């Protein structure tokens, strides 16, 4: 079984069947809903969808402390290498790679490209998401994004879809429910809501919008979900 562990807001760990630990969009330091501190987190890989502080604050320190390989866009990888991260794997939107833990592909996201800590703006990037295929099951981390018609390309390819529902900065519940129409996952995990006043949402409302088209797994910070 793979285990998805929600650390609050937009930070997840995924332990794959073979025990590989991936941390997606690490934000522990200053995260008001984090379930753990960065020092308690182990990682073999750190995946970064984009460079905003609520996804990226702990990426460099976590990669350096654990020796994990940081996977992100070419620009973010170039940036973290200037900050002393030794193990990194650059990718880009639409590209996939066979890692030991599965086939990981970067997907399109429509959002902002600023990279926290890049004071001169040299490494501004295109934000993305990740689709991970692991022998018969798959998980899609949409990242921060608007609703995209491109999500229709994922139809039939996703077991668990992790979708933002907070509105304001990303899709809200109505657009996320349309994304479920496009993707047709078995399970949806909503994230990126409630952390700040402007993204307050009722996940039960989202569950109602999705109806019987997918199972909505509402995770609180610290919750684990096996699939
Ligand atoms: Ni963002
Ligand atoms: Mn965000």
PDB file of C-alpha atoms and ligand atoms in Angstrom:
ATOM      1  CA  UNK A   1       0.000   0.000   0.000  1.00  0.00           C
ATOM      2  CA  UNK A   2       1.058   3.571  -0.617  1.00  0.00           C
ATOM      3  CA  UNK A   3       0.491   5.958   2.284  1.00  0.00           C
ATOM      4  CA  UNK A   4      -0.423   9.590   1.726  1.00  0.00           C
ATOM      5  CA  UNK A   5       0.222  11.737   4.811  1.00  0.00           C
ATOM      6  CA  UNK A   6      -1.175  15.272   4.949  1.00  0.00           C
ATOM      7  CA  UNK A   7       0.985  17.756   6.845  1.00  0.00           C
ATOM      8  CA  UNK A   8      -1.429  20.676   6.433  1.00  0.00           C
ATOM      9  CA  UNK A   9      -2.196  23.307   3.753  1.00  0.00           C
ATOM     10  CA  UNK A  10      -0.323  21.952   0.701  1.00  0.00           C
ATOM     11  CA  UNK A  11       2.338  19.698   2.164  1.00  0.00           C
ATOM     12  CA  UNK A  12       2.122  15.925   1.772  1.00  0.00           C
ATOM     13  CA  UNK A  13       4.368  12.945   2.279  1.00  0.00           C
ATOM     14  CA  UNK A  14       3.894   9.869   0.150  1.00  0.00           C
ATOM     15  CA  UNK A  15       5.443   6.563   1.155  1.00  0.00           C
ATOM     16  CA  UNK A  16       5.370   4.253  -1.847  1.00  0.00           C
ATOM     17  CA  UNK A  17       4.916   0.482  -1.742  1.00  0.00           C
ATOM     18  CA  UNK A  18       8.679  -0.030  -1.624  1.00  0.00           C
ATOM     19  CA  UNK A  19       9.120   2.402   1.274  1.00  0.00           C
ATOM     20  CA  UNK A  20      10.451   5.380  -0.666  1.00  0.00           C
ATOM     21  CA  UNK A  21       9.547   8.642   1.067  1.00  0.00           C
ATOM     22  CA  UNK A  22       8.535  11.581  -1.107  1.00  0.00           C
ATOM     23  CA  UNK A  23       7.710  14.969   0.394  1.00  0.00           C
ATOM     24  CA  UNK A  24       5.636  17.263  -1.812  1.00  0.00           C
ATOM     25  CA  UNK A  25       5.759  21.053  -1.398  1.00  0.00           C
ATOM     26  CA  UNK A  26       7.352  21.178   2.056  1.00  0.00           C
ATOM     27  CA  UNK A  27       6.130  24.025   4.240  1.00  0.00           C
ATOM     28  CA  UNK A  28       6.548  23.284   7.930  1.00  0.00           C
ATOM     29  CA  UNK A  29       8.278  26.399   9.272  1.00  0.00           C
ATOM     30  CA  UNK A  30       5.618  29.044   9.919  1.00  0.00           C
ATOM     31  CA  UNK A  31       2.801  26.835   8.605  1.00  0.00           C
ATOM     32  CA  UNK A  32      -0.016  27.475  11.114  1.00  0.00           C
ATOM     33  CA  UNK A  33      -1.553  24.045  10.471  1.00  0.00           C
ATOM     34  CA  UNK A  34       1.584  21.898  10.193  1.00  0.00           C
ATOM     35  CA  UNK A  35       1.358  18.615  12.102  1.00  0.00           C
ATOM     36  CA  UNK A  36       5.125  18.231  12.534  1.00  0.00           C
ATOM     37  CA  UNK A  37       8.286  20.268  12.469  1.00  0.00           C
ATOM     38  CA  UNK A  38      10.758  19.975   9.630  1.00  0.00           C
ATOM     39  CA  UNK A  39      13.305  18.277  11.892  1.00  0.00           C
ATOM     40  CA  UNK A  40      10.968  15.299  12.283  1.00  0.00           C
ATOM     41  CA  UNK A  41      10.600  14.749   8.538  1.00  0.00           C
ATOM     42  CA  UNK A  42      12.630  12.227   6.597  1.00  0.00           C
ATOM     43  CA  UNK A  43      12.726  12.243   2.820  1.00  0.00           C
ATOM     44  CA  UNK A  44      14.314  10.399  -0.068  1.00  0.00           C
ATOM     45  CA  UNK A  45      12.882  12.860  -2.606  1.00  0.00           C
ATOM     46  CA  UNK A  46      11.466  16.375  -2.309  1.00  0.00           C
ATOM     47  CA  UNK A  47       9.010  17.376  -5.046  1.00  0.00           C
ATOM     48  CA  UNK A  48       8.293  21.064  -5.667  1.00  0.00           C
ATOM     49  CA  UNK A  49       5.354  22.127  -7.849  1.00  0.00           C
ATOM     50  CA  UNK A  50       6.318  25.811  -7.718  1.00  0.00           C
ATOM     51  CA  UNK A  51       8.288  28.334  -5.726  1.00  0.00           C
ATOM     52  CA  UNK A  52       5.713  30.155  -3.589  1.00  0.00           C
ATOM     53  CA  UNK A  53       6.587  30.277   0.100  1.00  0.00           C
ATOM     54  CA  UNK A  54       3.591  28.166   1.209  1.00  0.00           C
ATOM     55  CA  UNK A  55       5.023  25.281  -0.873  1.00  0.00           C
ATOM     56  CA  UNK A  56       8.722  25.928  -0.923  1.00  0.00           C
ATOM     57  CA  UNK A  57       9.903  27.419   2.386  1.00  0.00           C
ATOM     58  CA  UNK A  58      11.423  24.168   3.666  1.00  0.00           C
ATOM     59  CA  UNK A  59      12.458  22.634   0.341  1.00  0.00           C
ATOM     60  CA  UNK A  60      16.092  23.677   0.437  1.00  0.00           C
ATOM     61  CA  UNK A  61      16.654  23.053   4.174  1.00  0.00           C
ATOM     62  CA  UNK A  62      14.889  19.671   3.993  1.00  0.00           C
ATOM     63  CA  UNK A  63      16.857  18.545   0.951  1.00  0.00           C
ATOM     64  CA  UNK A  64      20.123  19.632   2.563  1.00  0.00           C
ATOM     65  CA  UNK A  65      19.343  18.058   5.946  1.00  0.00           C
ATOM     66  CA  UNK A  66      18.226  14.717   4.518  1.00  0.00           C
ATOM     67  CA  UNK A  67      20.297  14.470   1.353  1.00  0.00           C
ATOM     68  CA  UNK A  68      17.053  13.923  -0.529  1.00  0.00           C
ATOM     69  CA  UNK A  69      16.920  14.511  -4.275  1.00  0.00           C
ATOM     70  CA  UNK A  70      14.905  17.611  -5.089  1.00  0.00           C
ATOM     71  CA  UNK A  71      12.705  17.267  -8.174  1.00  0.00           C
ATOM     72  CA  UNK A  72      11.197  20.328  -9.822  1.00  0.00           C
ATOM     73  CA  UNK A  73      11.287  22.485 -12.919  1.00  0.00           C
ATOM     74  CA  UNK A  74      14.631  23.278 -14.508  1.00  0.00           C
ATOM     75  CA  UNK A  75      14.535  26.825 -13.111  1.00  0.00           C
ATOM     76  CA  UNK A  76      13.783  25.811  -9.518  1.00  0.00           C
ATOM     77  CA  UNK A  77      16.481  23.153  -9.651  1.00  0.00           C
ATOM     78  CA  UNK A  78      18.938  25.743 -10.967  1.00  0.00           C
ATOM     79  CA  UNK A  79      17.931  28.005  -8.065  1.00  0.00           C
ATOM     80  CA  UNK A  80      18.304  25.372  -5.326  1.00  0.00           C
ATOM     81  CA  UNK A  81      21.719  24.454  -6.693  1.00  0.00           C
ATOM     82  CA  UNK A  82      22.800  28.041  -6.010  1.00  0.00           C
ATOM     83  CA  UNK A  83      21.651  27.423  -2.403  1.00  0.00           C
ATOM     84  CA  UNK A  84      23.795  24.333  -1.894  1.00  0.00           C
ATOM     85  CA  UNK A  85      21.380  21.498  -2.692  1.00  0.00           C
ATOM     86  CA  UNK A  86      23.593  18.721  -4.042  1.00  0.00           C
ATOM     87  CA  UNK A  87      21.057  16.171  -5.247  1.00  0.00           C
ATOM     88  CA  UNK A  88      18.497  17.492  -7.694  1.00  0.00           C
ATOM     89  CA  UNK A  89      16.680  16.341 -10.799  1.00  0.00           C
ATOM     90  CA  UNK A  90      15.336  18.964 -13.215  1.00  0.00           C
ATOM     91  CA  UNK A  91      12.248  18.239 -15.295  1.00  0.00           C
ATOM     92  CA  UNK A  92       9.665  20.292 -17.115  1.00  0.00           C
ATOM     93  CA  UNK A  93       5.996  20.411 -17.998  1.00  0.00           C
ATOM     94  CA  UNK A  94       4.910  17.455 -20.092  1.00  0.00           C
ATOM     95  CA  UNK A  95       8.059  15.506 -19.368  1.00  0.00           C
ATOM     96  CA  UNK A  96       8.183  12.293 -17.370  1.00  0.00           C
ATOM     97  CA  UNK A  97      10.998  10.164 -16.014  1.00  0.00           C
ATOM     98  CA  UNK A  98      11.248   6.611 -14.665  1.00  0.00           C
ATOM     99  CA  UNK A  99      12.470   7.027 -11.096  1.00  0.00           C
ATOM    100  CA  UNK A 100      12.983   3.936  -8.903  1.00  0.00           C
ATOM    101  CA  UNK A 101       9.663   4.735  -7.162  1.00  0.00           C
ATOM    102  CA  UNK A 102       7.595   5.113 -10.350  1.00  0.00           C
ATOM    103  CA  UNK A 103       7.059   7.140 -13.488  1.00  0.00           C
ATOM    104  CA  UNK A 104       6.761  10.797 -12.538  1.00  0.00           C
ATOM    105  CA  UNK A 105       5.456  13.338 -15.013  1.00  0.00           C
ATOM    106  CA  UNK A 106       5.156  17.103 -14.605  1.00  0.00           C
ATOM    107  CA  UNK A 107       1.733  18.424 -15.523  1.00  0.00           C
ATOM    108  CA  UNK A 108       0.588  21.889 -16.484  1.00  0.00           C
ATOM    109  CA  UNK A 109      -0.700  24.348 -13.898  1.00  0.00           C
ATOM    110  CA  UNK A 110      -1.907  27.887 -14.395  1.00  0.00           C
ATOM    111  CA  UNK A 111      -0.525  29.963 -11.534  1.00  0.00           C
ATOM    112  CA  UNK A 112       2.355  32.254 -10.543  1.00  0.00           C
ATOM    113  CA  UNK A 113       6.023  31.544 -11.113  1.00  0.00           C
ATOM    114  CA  UNK A 114       7.887  33.536  -8.482  1.00  0.00           C
ATOM    115  CA  UNK A 115      10.509  31.585  -6.542  1.00  0.00           C
ATOM    116  CA  UNK A 116      10.788  32.457  -2.861  1.00  0.00           C
ATOM    117  CA  UNK A 117      14.320  33.548  -1.990  1.00  0.00           C
ATOM    118  CA  UNK A 118      15.241  34.390  -5.598  1.00  0.00           C
ATOM    119  CA  UNK A 119      15.725  38.060  -4.871  1.00  0.00           C
ATOM    120  CA  UNK A 120      16.758  39.030  -8.389  1.00  0.00           C
ATOM    121  CA  UNK A 121      13.955  37.111 -10.116  1.00  0.00           C
ATOM    122  CA  UNK A 122      16.374  35.153 -12.294  1.00  0.00           C
ATOM    123  CA  UNK A 123      14.700  31.805 -11.709  1.00  0.00           C
ATOM    124  CA  UNK A 124      11.033  32.663 -12.192  1.00  0.00           C
ATOM    125  CA  UNK A 125       9.414  29.509 -13.532  1.00  0.00           C
ATOM    126  CA  UNK A 126       6.300  27.921 -14.922  1.00  0.00           C
ATOM    127  CA  UNK A 127       4.419  26.231 -12.083  1.00  0.00           C
ATOM    128  CA  UNK A 128       3.367  22.627 -12.462  1.00  0.00           C
ATOM    129  CA  UNK A 129       1.830  19.574 -10.888  1.00  0.00           C
ATOM    130  CA  UNK A 130       2.937  15.942 -10.657  1.00  0.00           C
ATOM    131  CA  UNK A 131       1.391  12.728 -11.919  1.00  0.00           C
ATOM    132  CA  UNK A 132       3.008   9.660 -10.370  1.00  0.00           C
ATOM    133  CA  UNK A 133       2.326   6.255 -11.829  1.00  0.00           C
ATOM    134  CA  UNK A 134       3.189   3.372  -9.530  1.00  0.00           C
ATOM    135  CA  UNK A 135       2.421  -0.040 -10.996  1.00  0.00           C
ATOM    136  CA  UNK A 136      -1.340  -0.021 -11.385  1.00  0.00           C
ATOM    137  CA  UNK A 137      -2.197   2.998  -9.275  1.00  0.00           C
ATOM    138  CA  UNK A 138      -1.484   6.663  -9.621  1.00  0.00           C
ATOM    139  CA  UNK A 139      -1.669   9.940  -7.783  1.00  0.00           C
ATOM    140  CA  UNK A 140      -2.025  13.411  -9.268  1.00  0.00           C
ATOM    141  CA  UNK A 141      -0.848  16.409  -7.274  1.00  0.00           C
ATOM    142  CA  UNK A 142      -2.430  19.282  -9.193  1.00  0.00           C
ATOM    143  CA  UNK A 143      -0.429  21.934  -7.348  1.00  0.00           C
ATOM    144  CA  UNK A 144      -1.772  25.453  -7.195  1.00  0.00           C
ATOM    145  CA  UNK A 145      -3.745  25.920 -10.372  1.00  0.00           C
ATOM    146  CA  UNK A 146      -6.794  27.271 -12.091  1.00  0.00           C
ATOM    147  CA  UNK A 147      -9.165  24.820 -13.717  1.00  0.00           C
ATOM    148  CA  UNK A 148      -7.551  23.713 -16.991  1.00  0.00           C
ATOM    149  CA  UNK A 149      -9.248  21.992 -19.891  1.00  0.00           C
ATOM    150  CA  UNK A 150      -5.899  20.147 -20.211  1.00  0.00           C
ATOM    151  CA  UNK A 151      -6.987  18.153 -17.150  1.00  0.00           C
ATOM    152  CA  UNK A 152      -9.196  16.176 -19.550  1.00  0.00           C
ATOM    153  CA  UNK A 153      -5.983  14.554 -20.784  1.00  0.00           C
ATOM    154  CA  UNK A 154      -5.687  12.870 -17.376  1.00  0.00           C
ATOM    155  CA  UNK A 155      -9.034  11.080 -17.697  1.00  0.00           C
ATOM    156  CA  UNK A 156      -8.692   7.436 -16.753  1.00  0.00           C
ATOM    157  CA  UNK A 157      -5.092   7.850 -15.613  1.00  0.00           C
ATOM    158  CA  UNK A 158      -5.611   8.902 -11.985  1.00  0.00           C
ATOM    159  CA  UNK A 159      -6.478   6.851  -8.902  1.00  0.00           C
ATOM    160  CA  UNK A 160      -6.153   9.661  -6.348  1.00  0.00           C
ATOM    161  CA  UNK A 161      -6.429  13.323  -7.379  1.00  0.00           C
ATOM    162  CA  UNK A 162      -5.170  15.946  -4.917  1.00  0.00           C
ATOM    163  CA  UNK A 163      -6.964  19.141  -5.901  1.00  0.00           C
ATOM    164  CA  UNK A 164      -6.976  22.669  -4.465  1.00  0.00           C
ATOM    165  CA  UNK A 165     -10.396  23.965  -3.427  1.00  0.00           C
ATOM    166  CA  UNK A 166      -9.552  27.156  -1.563  1.00  0.00           C
ATOM    167  CA  UNK A 167     -10.554  29.632  -4.286  1.00  0.00           C
ATOM    168  CA  UNK A 168      -8.912  33.086  -4.442  1.00  0.00           C
ATOM    169  CA  UNK A 169      -5.398  31.777  -5.293  1.00  0.00           C
ATOM    170  CA  UNK A 170      -6.475  28.535  -6.991  1.00  0.00           C
ATOM    171  CA  UNK A 171      -9.560  26.657  -8.104  1.00  0.00           C
ATOM    172  CA  UNK A 172     -12.516  26.935  -5.778  1.00  0.00           C
ATOM    173  CA  UNK A 173     -14.935  24.106  -4.992  1.00  0.00           C
ATOM    174  CA  UNK A 174     -17.059  24.553  -8.131  1.00  0.00           C
ATOM    175  CA  UNK A 175     -14.083  24.513 -10.508  1.00  0.00           C
ATOM    176  CA  UNK A 176     -12.477  21.651  -8.583  1.00  0.00           C
ATOM    177  CA  UNK A 177     -15.699  19.670  -9.022  1.00  0.00           C
ATOM    178  CA  UNK A 178     -15.457  20.348 -12.776  1.00  0.00           C
ATOM    179  CA  UNK A 179     -11.873  19.100 -12.616  1.00  0.00           C
ATOM    180  CA  UNK A 180     -13.271  15.863 -11.177  1.00  0.00           C
ATOM    181  CA  UNK A 181     -15.533  15.658 -14.251  1.00  0.00           C
ATOM    182  CA  UNK A 182     -12.483  16.079 -16.460  1.00  0.00           C
ATOM    183  CA  UNK A 183     -10.190  13.631 -14.634  1.00  0.00           C
ATOM    184  CA  UNK A 184     -12.619  10.982 -13.370  1.00  0.00           C
ATOM    185  CA  UNK A 185     -10.392   9.845 -10.487  1.00  0.00           C
ATOM    186  CA  UNK A 186     -11.515   7.202  -8.019  1.00  0.00           C
ATOM    187  CA  UNK A 187     -10.678   9.374  -5.011  1.00  0.00           C
ATOM    188  CA  UNK A 188     -10.291  13.132  -4.540  1.00  0.00           C
ATOM    189  CA  UNK A 189      -8.327  14.729  -1.721  1.00  0.00           C
ATOM    190  CA  UNK A 190      -9.033  18.459  -1.356  1.00  0.00           C
ATOM    191  CA  UNK A 191      -6.251  20.727  -0.103  1.00  0.00           C
ATOM    192  CA  UNK A 192      -5.150  24.394  -0.038  1.00  0.00           C
ATOM    193  CA  UNK A 193      -8.122  25.658   1.974  1.00  0.00           C
ATOM    194  CA  UNK A 194      -8.855  27.066   5.463  1.00  0.00           C
ATOM    195  CA  UNK A 195      -5.236  28.004   6.210  1.00  0.00           C
ATOM    196  CA  UNK A 196      -5.922  31.712   5.639  1.00  0.00           C
ATOM    197  CA  UNK A 197      -9.134  33.752   5.825  1.00  0.00           C
ATOM    198  CA  UNK A 198      -9.298  34.270   2.043  1.00  0.00           C
ATOM    199  CA  UNK A 199      -9.343  30.512   1.366  1.00  0.00           C
ATOM    200  CA  UNK A 200     -11.937  29.428   3.939  1.00  0.00           C
ATOM    201  CA  UNK A 201     -14.029  26.588   2.488  1.00  0.00           C
ATOM    202  CA  UNK A 202     -16.334  23.868   3.692  1.00  0.00           C
ATOM    203  CA  UNK A 203     -14.979  20.585   2.297  1.00  0.00           C
ATOM    204  CA  UNK A 204     -18.394  18.987   2.869  1.00  0.00           C
ATOM    205  CA  UNK A 205     -19.802  21.469   0.345  1.00  0.00           C
ATOM    206  CA  UNK A 206     -17.153  20.265  -2.118  1.00  0.00           C
ATOM    207  CA  UNK A 207     -18.103  16.667  -1.357  1.00  0.00           C
ATOM    208  CA  UNK A 208     -21.710  17.530  -2.204  1.00  0.00           C
ATOM    209  CA  UNK A 209     -20.680  19.092  -5.531  1.00  0.00           C
ATOM    210  CA  UNK A 210     -18.712  15.976  -6.486  1.00  0.00           C
ATOM    211  CA  UNK A 211     -21.625  13.728  -5.521  1.00  0.00           C
ATOM    212  CA  UNK A 212     -21.169  10.103  -6.507  1.00  0.00           C
ATOM    213  CA  UNK A 213     -18.651  10.830  -9.282  1.00  0.00           C
ATOM    214  CA  UNK A 214     -15.689  10.172  -6.982  1.00  0.00           C
ATOM    215  CA  UNK A 215     -15.017   9.440  -3.339  1.00  0.00           C
ATOM    216  CA  UNK A 216     -13.954  12.599  -1.507  1.00  0.00           C
ATOM    217  CA  UNK A 217     -11.390  11.875   1.184  1.00  0.00           C
ATOM    218  CA  UNK A 218     -11.276  14.858   3.527  1.00  0.00           C
ATOM    219  CA  UNK A 219      -7.940  14.855   5.338  1.00  0.00           C
ATOM    220  CA  UNK A 220      -7.119  16.896   8.415  1.00  0.00           C
ATOM    221  CA  UNK A 221      -3.515  17.864   9.077  1.00  0.00           C
ATOM    222  CA  UNK A 222      -1.759  14.756  10.363  1.00  0.00           C
ATOM    223  CA  UNK A 223      -4.159  12.300   8.672  1.00  0.00           C
ATOM    224  CA  UNK A 224      -2.915   9.347   6.648  1.00  0.00           C
ATOM    225  CA  UNK A 225      -4.688   7.690   3.744  1.00  0.00           C
ATOM    226  CA  UNK A 226      -3.724   4.333   2.243  1.00  0.00           C
ATOM    227  CA  UNK A 227      -4.362   3.354  -1.342  1.00  0.00           C
TER     228      UNK A 227
HETATM  229 NI1  LIG B   1       1.126  29.215  -5.091  1.00  0.00          NI
HETATM  230 MN1  LIG B   2      -0.214  27.994  -2.466  1.00  0.00          MN
END
